Short mmCIF file of C-alpha atoms and ligand atoms in Angstrom, two decimals:
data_model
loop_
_atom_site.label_atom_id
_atom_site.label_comp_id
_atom_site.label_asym_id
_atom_site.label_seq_id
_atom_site.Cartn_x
_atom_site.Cartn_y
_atom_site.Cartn_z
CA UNK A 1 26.01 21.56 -32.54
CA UNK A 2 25.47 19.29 -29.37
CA UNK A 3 22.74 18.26 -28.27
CA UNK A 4 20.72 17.12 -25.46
CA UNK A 5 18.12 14.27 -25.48
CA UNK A 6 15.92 13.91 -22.48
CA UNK A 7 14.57 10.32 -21.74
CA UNK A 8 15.38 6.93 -21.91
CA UNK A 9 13.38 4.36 -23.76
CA UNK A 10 12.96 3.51 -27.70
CA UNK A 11 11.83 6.08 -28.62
CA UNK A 12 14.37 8.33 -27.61
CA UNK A 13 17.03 6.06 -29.03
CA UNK A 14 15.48 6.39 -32.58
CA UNK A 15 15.38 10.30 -32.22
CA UNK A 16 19.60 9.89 -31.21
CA UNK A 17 19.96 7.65 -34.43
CA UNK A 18 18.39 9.76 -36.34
CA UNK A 19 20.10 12.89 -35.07
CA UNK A 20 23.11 10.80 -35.28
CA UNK A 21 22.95 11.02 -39.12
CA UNK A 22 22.47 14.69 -39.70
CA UNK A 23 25.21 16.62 -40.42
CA UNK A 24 24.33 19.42 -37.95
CA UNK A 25 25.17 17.41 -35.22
CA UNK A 26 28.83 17.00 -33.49
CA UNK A 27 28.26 15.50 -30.09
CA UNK A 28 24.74 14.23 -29.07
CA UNK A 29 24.53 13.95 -25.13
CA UNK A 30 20.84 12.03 -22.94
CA UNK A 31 19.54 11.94 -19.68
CA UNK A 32 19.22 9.15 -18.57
CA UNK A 33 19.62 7.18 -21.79
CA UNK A 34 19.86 3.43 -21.72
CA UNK A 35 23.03 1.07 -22.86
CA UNK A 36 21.84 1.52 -26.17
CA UNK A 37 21.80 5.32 -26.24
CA UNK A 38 25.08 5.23 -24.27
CA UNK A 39 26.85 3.90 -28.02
CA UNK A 40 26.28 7.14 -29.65
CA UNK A 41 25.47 9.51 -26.81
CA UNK A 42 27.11 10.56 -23.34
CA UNK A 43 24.74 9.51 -20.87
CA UNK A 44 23.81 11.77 -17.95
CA UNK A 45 22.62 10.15 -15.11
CA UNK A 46 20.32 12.83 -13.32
CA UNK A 47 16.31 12.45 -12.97
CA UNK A 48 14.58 14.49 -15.71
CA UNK A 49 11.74 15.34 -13.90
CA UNK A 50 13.49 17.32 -11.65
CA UNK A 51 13.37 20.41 -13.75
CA UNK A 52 15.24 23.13 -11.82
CA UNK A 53 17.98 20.56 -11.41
CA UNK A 54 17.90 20.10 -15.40
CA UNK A 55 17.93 23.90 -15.82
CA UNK A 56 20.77 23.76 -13.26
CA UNK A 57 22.83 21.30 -15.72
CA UNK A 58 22.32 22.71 -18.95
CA UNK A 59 23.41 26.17 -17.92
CA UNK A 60 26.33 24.64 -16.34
CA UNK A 61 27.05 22.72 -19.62
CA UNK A 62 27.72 25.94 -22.25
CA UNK A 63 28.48 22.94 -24.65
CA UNK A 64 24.64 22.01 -25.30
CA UNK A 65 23.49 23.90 -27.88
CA UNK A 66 19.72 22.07 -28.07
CA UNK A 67 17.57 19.70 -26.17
CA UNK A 68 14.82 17.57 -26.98
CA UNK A 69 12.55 16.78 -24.84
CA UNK A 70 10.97 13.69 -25.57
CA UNK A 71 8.89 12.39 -22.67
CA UNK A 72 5.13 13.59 -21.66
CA UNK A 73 6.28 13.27 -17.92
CA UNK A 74 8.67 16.60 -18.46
CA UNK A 75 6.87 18.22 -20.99
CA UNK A 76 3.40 18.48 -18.12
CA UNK A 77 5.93 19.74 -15.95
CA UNK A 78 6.81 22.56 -18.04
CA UNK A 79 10.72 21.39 -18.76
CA UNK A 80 10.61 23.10 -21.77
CA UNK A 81 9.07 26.59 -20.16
CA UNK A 82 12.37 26.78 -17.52
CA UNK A 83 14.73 25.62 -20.19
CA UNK A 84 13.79 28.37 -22.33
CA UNK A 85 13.30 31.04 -19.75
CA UNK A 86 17.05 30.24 -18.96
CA UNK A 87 17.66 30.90 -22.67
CA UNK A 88 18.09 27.03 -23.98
CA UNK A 89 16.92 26.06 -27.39
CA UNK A 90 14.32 23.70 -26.98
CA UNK A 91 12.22 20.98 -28.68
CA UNK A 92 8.93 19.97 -27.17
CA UNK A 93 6.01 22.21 -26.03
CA UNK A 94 5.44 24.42 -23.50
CA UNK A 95 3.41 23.08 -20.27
CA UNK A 96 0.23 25.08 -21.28
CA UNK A 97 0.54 23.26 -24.47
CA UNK A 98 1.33 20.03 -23.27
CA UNK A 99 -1.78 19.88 -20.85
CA UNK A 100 -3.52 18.27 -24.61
CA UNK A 101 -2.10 15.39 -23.23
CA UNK A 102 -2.13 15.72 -19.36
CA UNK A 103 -5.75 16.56 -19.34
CA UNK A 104 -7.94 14.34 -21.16
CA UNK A 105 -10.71 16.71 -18.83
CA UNK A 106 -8.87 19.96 -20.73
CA UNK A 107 -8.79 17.61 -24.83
CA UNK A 108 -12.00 16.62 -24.55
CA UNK A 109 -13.28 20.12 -23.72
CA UNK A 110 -11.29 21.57 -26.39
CA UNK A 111 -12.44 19.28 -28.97
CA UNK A 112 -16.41 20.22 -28.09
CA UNK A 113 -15.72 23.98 -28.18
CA UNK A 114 -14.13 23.99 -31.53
CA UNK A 115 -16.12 21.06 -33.15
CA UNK A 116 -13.11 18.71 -33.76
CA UNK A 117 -14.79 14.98 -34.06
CA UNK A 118 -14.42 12.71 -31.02
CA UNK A 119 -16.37 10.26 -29.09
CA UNK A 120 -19.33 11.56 -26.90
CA UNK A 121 -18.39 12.27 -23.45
CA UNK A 122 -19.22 13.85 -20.01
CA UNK A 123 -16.36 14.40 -17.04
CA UNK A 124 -17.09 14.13 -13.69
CA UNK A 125 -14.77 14.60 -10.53
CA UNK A 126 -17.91 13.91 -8.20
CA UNK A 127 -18.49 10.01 -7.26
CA UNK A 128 -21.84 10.06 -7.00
CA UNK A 129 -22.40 11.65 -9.79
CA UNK A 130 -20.12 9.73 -11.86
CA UNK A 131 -21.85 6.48 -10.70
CA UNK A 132 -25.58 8.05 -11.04
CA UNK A 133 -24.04 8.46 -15.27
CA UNK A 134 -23.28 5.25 -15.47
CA UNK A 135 -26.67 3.98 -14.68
CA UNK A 136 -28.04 5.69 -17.47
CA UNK A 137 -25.17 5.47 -20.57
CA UNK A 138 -24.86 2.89 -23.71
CA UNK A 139 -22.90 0.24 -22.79
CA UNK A 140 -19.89 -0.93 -23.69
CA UNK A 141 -18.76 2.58 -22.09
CA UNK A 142 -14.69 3.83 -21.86
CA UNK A 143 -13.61 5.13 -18.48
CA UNK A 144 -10.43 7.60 -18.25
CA UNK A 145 -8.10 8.66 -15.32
CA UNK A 146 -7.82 12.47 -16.68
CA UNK A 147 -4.49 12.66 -15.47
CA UNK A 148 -0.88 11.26 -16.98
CA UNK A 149 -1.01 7.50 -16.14
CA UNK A 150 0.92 5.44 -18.08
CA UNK A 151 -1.35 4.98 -21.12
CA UNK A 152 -2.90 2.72 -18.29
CA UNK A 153 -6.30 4.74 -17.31
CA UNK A 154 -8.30 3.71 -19.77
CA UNK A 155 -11.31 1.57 -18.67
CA UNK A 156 -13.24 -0.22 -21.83
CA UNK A 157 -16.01 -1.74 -19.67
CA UNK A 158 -18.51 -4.34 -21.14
CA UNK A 159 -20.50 -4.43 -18.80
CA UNK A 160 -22.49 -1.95 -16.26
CA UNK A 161 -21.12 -3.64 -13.47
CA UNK A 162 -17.79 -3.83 -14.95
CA UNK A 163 -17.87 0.10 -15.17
CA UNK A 164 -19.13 0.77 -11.46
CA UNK A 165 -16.29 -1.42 -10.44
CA UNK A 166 -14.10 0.79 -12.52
CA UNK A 167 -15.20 3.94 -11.54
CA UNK A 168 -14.62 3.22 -8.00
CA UNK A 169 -11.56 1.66 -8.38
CA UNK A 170 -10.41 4.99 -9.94
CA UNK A 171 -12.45 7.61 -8.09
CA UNK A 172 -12.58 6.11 -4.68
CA UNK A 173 -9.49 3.61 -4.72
CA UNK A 174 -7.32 6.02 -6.39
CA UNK A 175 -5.90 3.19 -8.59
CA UNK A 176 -3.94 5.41 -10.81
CA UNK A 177 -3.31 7.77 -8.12
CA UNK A 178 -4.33 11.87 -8.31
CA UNK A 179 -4.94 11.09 -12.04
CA UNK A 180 -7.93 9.54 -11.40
CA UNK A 181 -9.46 12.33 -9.28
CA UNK A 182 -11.37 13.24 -12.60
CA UNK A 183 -13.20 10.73 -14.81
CA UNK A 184 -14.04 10.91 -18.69
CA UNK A 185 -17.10 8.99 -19.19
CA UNK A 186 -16.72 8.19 -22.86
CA UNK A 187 -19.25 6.69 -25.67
CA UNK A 188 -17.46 3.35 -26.70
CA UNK A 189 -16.11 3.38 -30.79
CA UNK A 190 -15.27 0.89 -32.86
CA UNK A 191 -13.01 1.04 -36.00
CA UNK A 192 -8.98 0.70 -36.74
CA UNK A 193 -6.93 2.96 -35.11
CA UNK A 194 -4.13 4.86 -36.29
CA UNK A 195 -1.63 6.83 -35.14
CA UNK A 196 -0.73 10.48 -37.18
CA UNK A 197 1.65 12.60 -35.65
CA UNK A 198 2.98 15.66 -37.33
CA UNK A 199 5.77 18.43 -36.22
CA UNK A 200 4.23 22.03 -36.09
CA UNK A 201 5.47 25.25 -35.03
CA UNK A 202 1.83 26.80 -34.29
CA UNK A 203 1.61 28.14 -37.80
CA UNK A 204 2.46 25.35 -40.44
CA UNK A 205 1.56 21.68 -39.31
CA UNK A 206 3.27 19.06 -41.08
CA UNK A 207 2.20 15.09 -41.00
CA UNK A 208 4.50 12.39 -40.68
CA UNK A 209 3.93 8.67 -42.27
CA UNK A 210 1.14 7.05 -40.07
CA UNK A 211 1.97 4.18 -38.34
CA UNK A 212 -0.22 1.13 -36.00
CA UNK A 213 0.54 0.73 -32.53
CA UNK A 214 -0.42 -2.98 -30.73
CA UNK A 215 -1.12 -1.77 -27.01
CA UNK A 216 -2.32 -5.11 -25.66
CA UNK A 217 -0.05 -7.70 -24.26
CA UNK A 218 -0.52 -10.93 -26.29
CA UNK A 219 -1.24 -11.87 -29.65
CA UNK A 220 -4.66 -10.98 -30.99
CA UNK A 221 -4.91 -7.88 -29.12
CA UNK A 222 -5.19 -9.22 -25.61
CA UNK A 223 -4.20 -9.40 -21.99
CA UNK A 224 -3.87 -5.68 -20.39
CA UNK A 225 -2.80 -2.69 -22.09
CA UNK A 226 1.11 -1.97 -22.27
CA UNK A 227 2.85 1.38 -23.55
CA UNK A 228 2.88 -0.70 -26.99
CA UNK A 229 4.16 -3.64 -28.18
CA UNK A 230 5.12 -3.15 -31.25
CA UNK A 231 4.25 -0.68 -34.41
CA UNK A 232 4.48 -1.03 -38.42
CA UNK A 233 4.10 1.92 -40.98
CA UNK A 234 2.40 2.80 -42.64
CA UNK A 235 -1.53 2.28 -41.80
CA UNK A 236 -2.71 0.25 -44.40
CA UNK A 237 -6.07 1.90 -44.59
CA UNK A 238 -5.19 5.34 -44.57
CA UNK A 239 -4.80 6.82 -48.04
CA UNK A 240 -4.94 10.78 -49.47
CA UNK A 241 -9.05 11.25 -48.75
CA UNK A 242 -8.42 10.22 -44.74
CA UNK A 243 -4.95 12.53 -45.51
CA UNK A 244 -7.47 14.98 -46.43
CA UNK A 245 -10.43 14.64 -44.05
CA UNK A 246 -7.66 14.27 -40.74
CA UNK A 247 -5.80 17.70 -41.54
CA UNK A 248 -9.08 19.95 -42.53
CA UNK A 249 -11.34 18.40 -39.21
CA UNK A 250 -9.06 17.66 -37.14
CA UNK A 251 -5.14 18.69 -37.48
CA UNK A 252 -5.65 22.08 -38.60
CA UNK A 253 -8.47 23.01 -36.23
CA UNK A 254 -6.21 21.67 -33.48
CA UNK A 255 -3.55 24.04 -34.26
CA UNK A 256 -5.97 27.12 -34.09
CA UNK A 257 -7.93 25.87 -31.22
CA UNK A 258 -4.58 25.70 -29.16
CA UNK A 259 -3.31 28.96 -30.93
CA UNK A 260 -7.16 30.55 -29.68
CA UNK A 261 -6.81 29.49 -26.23
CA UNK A 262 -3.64 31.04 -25.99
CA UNK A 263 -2.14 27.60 -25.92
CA UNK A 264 0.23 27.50 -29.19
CA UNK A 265 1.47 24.23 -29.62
CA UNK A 266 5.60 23.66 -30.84
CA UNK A 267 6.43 20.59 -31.19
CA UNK A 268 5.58 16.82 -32.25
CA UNK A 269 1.56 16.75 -32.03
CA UNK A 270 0.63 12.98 -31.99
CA UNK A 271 -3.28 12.65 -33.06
CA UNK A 272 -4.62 9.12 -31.86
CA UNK A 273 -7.86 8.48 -34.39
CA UNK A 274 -9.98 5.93 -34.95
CA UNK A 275 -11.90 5.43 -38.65
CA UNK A 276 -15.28 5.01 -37.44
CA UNK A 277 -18.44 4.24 -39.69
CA UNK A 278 -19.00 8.24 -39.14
CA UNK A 279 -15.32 9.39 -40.36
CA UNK A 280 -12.12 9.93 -38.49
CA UNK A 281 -12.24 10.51 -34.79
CA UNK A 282 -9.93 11.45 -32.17
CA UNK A 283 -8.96 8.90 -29.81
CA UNK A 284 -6.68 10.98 -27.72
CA UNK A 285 -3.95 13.72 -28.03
CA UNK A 286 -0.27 13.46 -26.93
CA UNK A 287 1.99 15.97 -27.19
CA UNK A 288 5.15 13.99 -28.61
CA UNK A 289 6.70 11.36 -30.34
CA UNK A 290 4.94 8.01 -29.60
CA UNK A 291 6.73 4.58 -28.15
CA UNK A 292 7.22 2.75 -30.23
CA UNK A 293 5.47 4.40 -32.96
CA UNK A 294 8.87 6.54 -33.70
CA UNK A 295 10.99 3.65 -34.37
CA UNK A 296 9.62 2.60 -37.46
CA UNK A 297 8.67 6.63 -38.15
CA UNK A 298 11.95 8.39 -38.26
CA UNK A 299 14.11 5.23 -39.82
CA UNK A 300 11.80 6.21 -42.90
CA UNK A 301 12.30 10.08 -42.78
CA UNK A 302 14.86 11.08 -45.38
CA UNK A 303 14.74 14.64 -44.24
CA UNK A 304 17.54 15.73 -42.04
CA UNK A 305 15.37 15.96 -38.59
CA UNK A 306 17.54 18.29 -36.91
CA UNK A 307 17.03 20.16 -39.63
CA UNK A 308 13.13 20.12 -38.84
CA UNK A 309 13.69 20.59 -35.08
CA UNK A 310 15.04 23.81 -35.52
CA UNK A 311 12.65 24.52 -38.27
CA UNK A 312 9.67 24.15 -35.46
CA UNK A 313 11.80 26.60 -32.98
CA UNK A 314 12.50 29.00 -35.04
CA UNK A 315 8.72 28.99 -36.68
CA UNK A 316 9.45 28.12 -39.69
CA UNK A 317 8.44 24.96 -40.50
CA UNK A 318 6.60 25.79 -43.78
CA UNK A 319 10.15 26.53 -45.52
CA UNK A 320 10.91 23.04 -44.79
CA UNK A 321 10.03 20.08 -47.29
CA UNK A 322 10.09 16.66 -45.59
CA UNK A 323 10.48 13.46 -47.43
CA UNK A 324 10.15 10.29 -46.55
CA UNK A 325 10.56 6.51 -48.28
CA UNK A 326 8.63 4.59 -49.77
CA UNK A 327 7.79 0.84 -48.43
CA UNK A 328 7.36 0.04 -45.01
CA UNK A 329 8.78 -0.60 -41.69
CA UNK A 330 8.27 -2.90 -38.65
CA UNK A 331 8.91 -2.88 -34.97
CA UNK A 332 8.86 -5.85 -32.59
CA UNK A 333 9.30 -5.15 -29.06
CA UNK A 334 10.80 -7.69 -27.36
CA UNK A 335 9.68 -7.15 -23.82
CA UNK A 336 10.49 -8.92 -19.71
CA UNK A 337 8.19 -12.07 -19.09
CA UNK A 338 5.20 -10.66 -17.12
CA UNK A 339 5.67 -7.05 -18.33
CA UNK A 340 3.12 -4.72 -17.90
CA UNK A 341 2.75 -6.03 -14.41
CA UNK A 342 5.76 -7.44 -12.40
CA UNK A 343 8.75 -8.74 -14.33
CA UNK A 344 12.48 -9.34 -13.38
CA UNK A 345 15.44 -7.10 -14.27
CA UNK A 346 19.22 -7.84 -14.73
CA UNK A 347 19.04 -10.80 -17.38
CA UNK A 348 22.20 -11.25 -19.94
CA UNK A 349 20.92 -10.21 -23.45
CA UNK A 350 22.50 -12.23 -25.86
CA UNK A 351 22.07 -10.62 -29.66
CA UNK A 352 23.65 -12.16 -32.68
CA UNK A 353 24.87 -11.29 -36.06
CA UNK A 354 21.77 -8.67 -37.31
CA UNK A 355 20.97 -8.77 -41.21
CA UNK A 356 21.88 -5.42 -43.15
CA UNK A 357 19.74 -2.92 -42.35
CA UNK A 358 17.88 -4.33 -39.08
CA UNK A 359 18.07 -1.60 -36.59
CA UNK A 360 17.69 -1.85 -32.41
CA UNK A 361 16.19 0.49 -30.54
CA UNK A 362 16.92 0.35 -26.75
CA UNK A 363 14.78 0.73 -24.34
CA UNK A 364 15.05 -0.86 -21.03
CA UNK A 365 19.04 -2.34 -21.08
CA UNK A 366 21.68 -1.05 -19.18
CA UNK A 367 25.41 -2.27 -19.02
CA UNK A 368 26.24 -4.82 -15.66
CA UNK A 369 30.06 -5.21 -15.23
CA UNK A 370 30.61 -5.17 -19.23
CA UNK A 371 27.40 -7.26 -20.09
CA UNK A 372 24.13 -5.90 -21.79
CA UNK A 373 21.19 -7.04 -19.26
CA UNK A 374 17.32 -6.04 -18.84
CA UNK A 375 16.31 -3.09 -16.99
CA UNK A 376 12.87 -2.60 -17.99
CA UNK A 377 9.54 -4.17 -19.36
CA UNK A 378 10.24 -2.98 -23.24
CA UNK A 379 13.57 -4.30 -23.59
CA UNK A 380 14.36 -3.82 -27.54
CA UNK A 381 12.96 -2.98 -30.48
CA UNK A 382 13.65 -4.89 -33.54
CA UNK A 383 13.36 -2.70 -36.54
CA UNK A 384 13.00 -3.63 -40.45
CA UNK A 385 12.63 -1.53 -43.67
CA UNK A 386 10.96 -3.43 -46.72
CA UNK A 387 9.37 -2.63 -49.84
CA UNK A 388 5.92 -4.63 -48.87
CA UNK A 389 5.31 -4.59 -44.91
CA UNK A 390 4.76 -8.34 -45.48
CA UNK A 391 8.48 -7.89 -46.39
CA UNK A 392 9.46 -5.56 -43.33
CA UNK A 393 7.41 -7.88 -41.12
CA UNK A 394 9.50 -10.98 -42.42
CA UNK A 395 12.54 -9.63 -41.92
CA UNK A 396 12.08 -8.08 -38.30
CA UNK A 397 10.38 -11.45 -37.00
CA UNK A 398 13.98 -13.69 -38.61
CA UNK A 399 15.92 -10.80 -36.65
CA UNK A 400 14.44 -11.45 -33.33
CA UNK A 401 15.02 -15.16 -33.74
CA UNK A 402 18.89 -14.07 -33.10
CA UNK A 403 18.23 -12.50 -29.61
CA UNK A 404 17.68 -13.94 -26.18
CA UNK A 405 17.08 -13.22 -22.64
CA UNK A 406 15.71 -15.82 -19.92
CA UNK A 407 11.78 -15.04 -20.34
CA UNK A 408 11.63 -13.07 -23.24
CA UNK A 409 8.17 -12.04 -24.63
CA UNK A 410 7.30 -10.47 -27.50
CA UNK A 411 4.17 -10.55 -30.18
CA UNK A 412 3.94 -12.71 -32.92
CA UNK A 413 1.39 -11.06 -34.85
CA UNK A 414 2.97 -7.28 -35.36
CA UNK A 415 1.76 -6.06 -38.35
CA UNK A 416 -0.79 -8.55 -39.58
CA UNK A 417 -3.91 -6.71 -38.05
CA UNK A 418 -5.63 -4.47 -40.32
CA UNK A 419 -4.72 -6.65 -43.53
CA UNK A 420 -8.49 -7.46 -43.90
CA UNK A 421 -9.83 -4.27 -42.35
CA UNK A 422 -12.68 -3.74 -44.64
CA UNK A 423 -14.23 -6.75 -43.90
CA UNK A 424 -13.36 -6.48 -40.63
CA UNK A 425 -15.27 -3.60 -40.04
CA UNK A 426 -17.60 -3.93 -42.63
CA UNK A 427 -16.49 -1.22 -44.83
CA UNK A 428 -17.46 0.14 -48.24
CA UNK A 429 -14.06 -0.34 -49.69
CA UNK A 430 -14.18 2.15 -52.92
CA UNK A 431 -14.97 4.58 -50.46
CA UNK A 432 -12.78 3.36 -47.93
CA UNK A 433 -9.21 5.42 -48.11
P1 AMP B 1 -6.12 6.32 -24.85
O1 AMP B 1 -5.12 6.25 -23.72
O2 AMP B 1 -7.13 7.41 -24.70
O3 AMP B 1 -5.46 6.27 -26.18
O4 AMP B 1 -6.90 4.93 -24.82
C1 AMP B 1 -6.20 3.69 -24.89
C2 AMP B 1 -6.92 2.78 -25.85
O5 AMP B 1 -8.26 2.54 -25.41
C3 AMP B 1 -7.07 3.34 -27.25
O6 AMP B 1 -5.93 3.11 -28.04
C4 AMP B 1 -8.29 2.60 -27.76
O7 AMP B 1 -7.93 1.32 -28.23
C5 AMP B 1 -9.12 2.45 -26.54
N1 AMP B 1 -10.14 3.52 -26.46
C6 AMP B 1 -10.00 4.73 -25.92
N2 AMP B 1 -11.12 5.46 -26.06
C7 AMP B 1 -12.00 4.69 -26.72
C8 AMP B 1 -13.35 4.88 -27.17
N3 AMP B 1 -14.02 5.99 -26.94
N4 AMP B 1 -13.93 3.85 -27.82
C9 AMP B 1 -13.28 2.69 -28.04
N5 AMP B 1 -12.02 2.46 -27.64
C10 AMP B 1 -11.37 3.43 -26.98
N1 LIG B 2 2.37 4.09 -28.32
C1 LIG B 2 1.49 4.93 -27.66
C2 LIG B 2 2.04 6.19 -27.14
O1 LIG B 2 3.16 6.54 -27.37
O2 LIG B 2 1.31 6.90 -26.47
#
């Protein structure tokens, strides 16, 4: 079968490698795609958000048999409802599904009505109000744009003054735009953070390996927060009693709280949790694969993931056993000097001679006049498999030693947080995992 992959970062270049592999799959097509995804894909250069003009293409290509939709941006806009109203086979969620993600107002809500463990909250979309709230809450206190924005809208404030300035840079300066018309006013957490996703087709939900995303910029988690700078798998402190605790309190009431509402939920279900003193929390909901979570995710699947795609479609999932390796895997991203705020584009790439194994994911390159250059913020992902993520982290870190670009800037600490976590966070380790 062919098949369609919508977006154009990492991400989506680990979802064509791995669709690359399976047997199902003849000719693999993306839109927009990157130089990377333009090796083992035909790229089609048309702006996915535009969703009648997507509908418009695939029913004028008879050759794609399947798309994946991969990005939230899409999925909010209901890409997936006018692809299969059009009679396209589709992987991603339908927009009343994805809104878990687009409307932290709509998650949060959710999660109080059917008693699925977050952090305390109230939403406001009045100023005054909002600001009268703050006056009176704990502090530290987490302020969120309800809206998409970039995994950008989150305000941890240390301060009361810090979080009036916050709130009125998002409610009255409008900061991150129309997504910040409505404000989550959030009780602050503390514990490591993980992130489960799992495929489900409404009925069965399955989990994937867990894996650590590093948001912040620099080494020892700071400067601003990015759309991640690198992942490892899997979470060090997440063992069969977490397994356990995540699906019965939180995955599997999910499921029926979105099949309740009339909501049902298809696709890749990405749980962000923190292990607080009080047990495993939700963080936040997205309603795909997450950047770069899925590159070191799928390299470890041994299942054929087409295979599970249509397994989700077709509702089915539960017939499906899905396997994945043992040992770990790393991901450095290797991003533009200055990245998340302003950075320059069109620098050479250079990469040498990877070790066996070491895998690239794409995200912002393109192809100038022959040469691989920068066209994004996330550049590349360097990927390694080892037994040990000590191993996996080694390995990754001597790969990215071979590539250059004028102002390169990547982390050098991917992978070693968490390695003391229960002294970190003053844990009672028998009882930790
Ligand atoms: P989100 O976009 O909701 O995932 O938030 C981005 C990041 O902000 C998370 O990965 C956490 O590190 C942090 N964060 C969000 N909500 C809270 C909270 N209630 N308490 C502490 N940290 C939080
Ligand atoms: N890496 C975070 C996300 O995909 O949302």
């Amino acid at each position: 079968m062919n098949v369609l992959i919508i977006g154009n970062g990492g991400r989506e270049h680990a979802i064509a490698q791995a669709l690359k592999k399976s047997p199902k799959v003849d000719k693999l097509y993306a839109m927009k795609g990157n130089a990377g995804i333009g090796e083992i894909a035909e790229l089609v250069n048309l702006d996915y958000c535009d969703i009648k003009a997507v509908g418009d293409w695939v029913d004028a290509h008879k050759e794609i048999d399947y798309t994946v939709i991969a990005p939230d941006d899409p999925l909010a806009l209901g890409l997936a409802d006018e692809l299969e109203s059009r009679g396209h086979r589709v992987f991603g969620p339908r927009k009343n599904a994805a809104i878990i993600e687009a409307s932290k107002a709509f998650s949060k809500e959710l999660m109080k009505k059917y008693g699925i463990p977050t952090a305390k909250y109230e939403t406001f979309s009045n100023y005054e109000e909002a600001e009268q709230y703050i006056k009176t809450c704990d502090i530290p206190v987490v302020l969120k744009a309800d809206g998409l924005a970039l995994g950008k809208g989150v305000l941890i404030c240390k301060t009361r003054e810090e979080a009036e300035a916050g709130l009125k840079e998002m409610m009255l300066d409008k900061k991150f735009g129309l997504a910040g018309s409505k404000v989550v006013v959030e009780e602050f957490l503390e514990g490591p953070e993980v992130s489960a996703l799992a495929f489900t087709d409404g009925k069965t939900i399955k989990p994937m390996i867990t894996s650590c995303d590093h948001k912040r910029a620099y080494d020892n988690d700071e400067g601003l927060n990015t759309g991640g700078m690198g992942t490892f798998s899997p979470a060090p402190f997440y063992g069969e009693k977490t397994e356990k605790e995540v699906m019965e309190k939180i995955m599997l009431p999910t499921v029926s709280a979105m099949n309740a509402e009339g909501r049902t939920f298809k696709g890749v279900l990405y749980f962000g949790l923190m292990k607080t003193k009080d047990g495993m929390k939700v963080i936040e909901y997205n309603s795909r694969f997450g950047d770069p979570e899925t590159q070191v995710i799928l390299p470890m699947l041994k299942t054929d993931l087409m295979e599970i795609f249509e397994a989700v479609t077709d509702e089915r999932l539960a017939d499906i056993n899905i396997e994945w390796e043992d040992g770990a895997c790393v991901c450095v991203v290797l991003a533009s000097g200055g990245y998340p705020e302003s950075y320059e584009k069109g620098k050479e790439i250079s990469v040498g001679d990877l070790d066996e194994g070491v895998v690239l994911c794409h995200a912002g390159t393109a192809l100038k006049e022959g040469k691989l250059v920068t066209s994004g913020g996330r550049v590349l992902g360097v990927c390694a498999k080892g037994e040990t993520l000590e191993a996996a982290r080694k390995k990754a870190y001597a790969n990215v030693e071979k590539i250059h670009f004028e102002k390169m800037h990547y982390r050098k600490d991917i992978g070693i947080k968490y390695k003391n976590v229960e002294r970190e966070y003053d844990y009672d380790l028998q009882n930790f995992c």
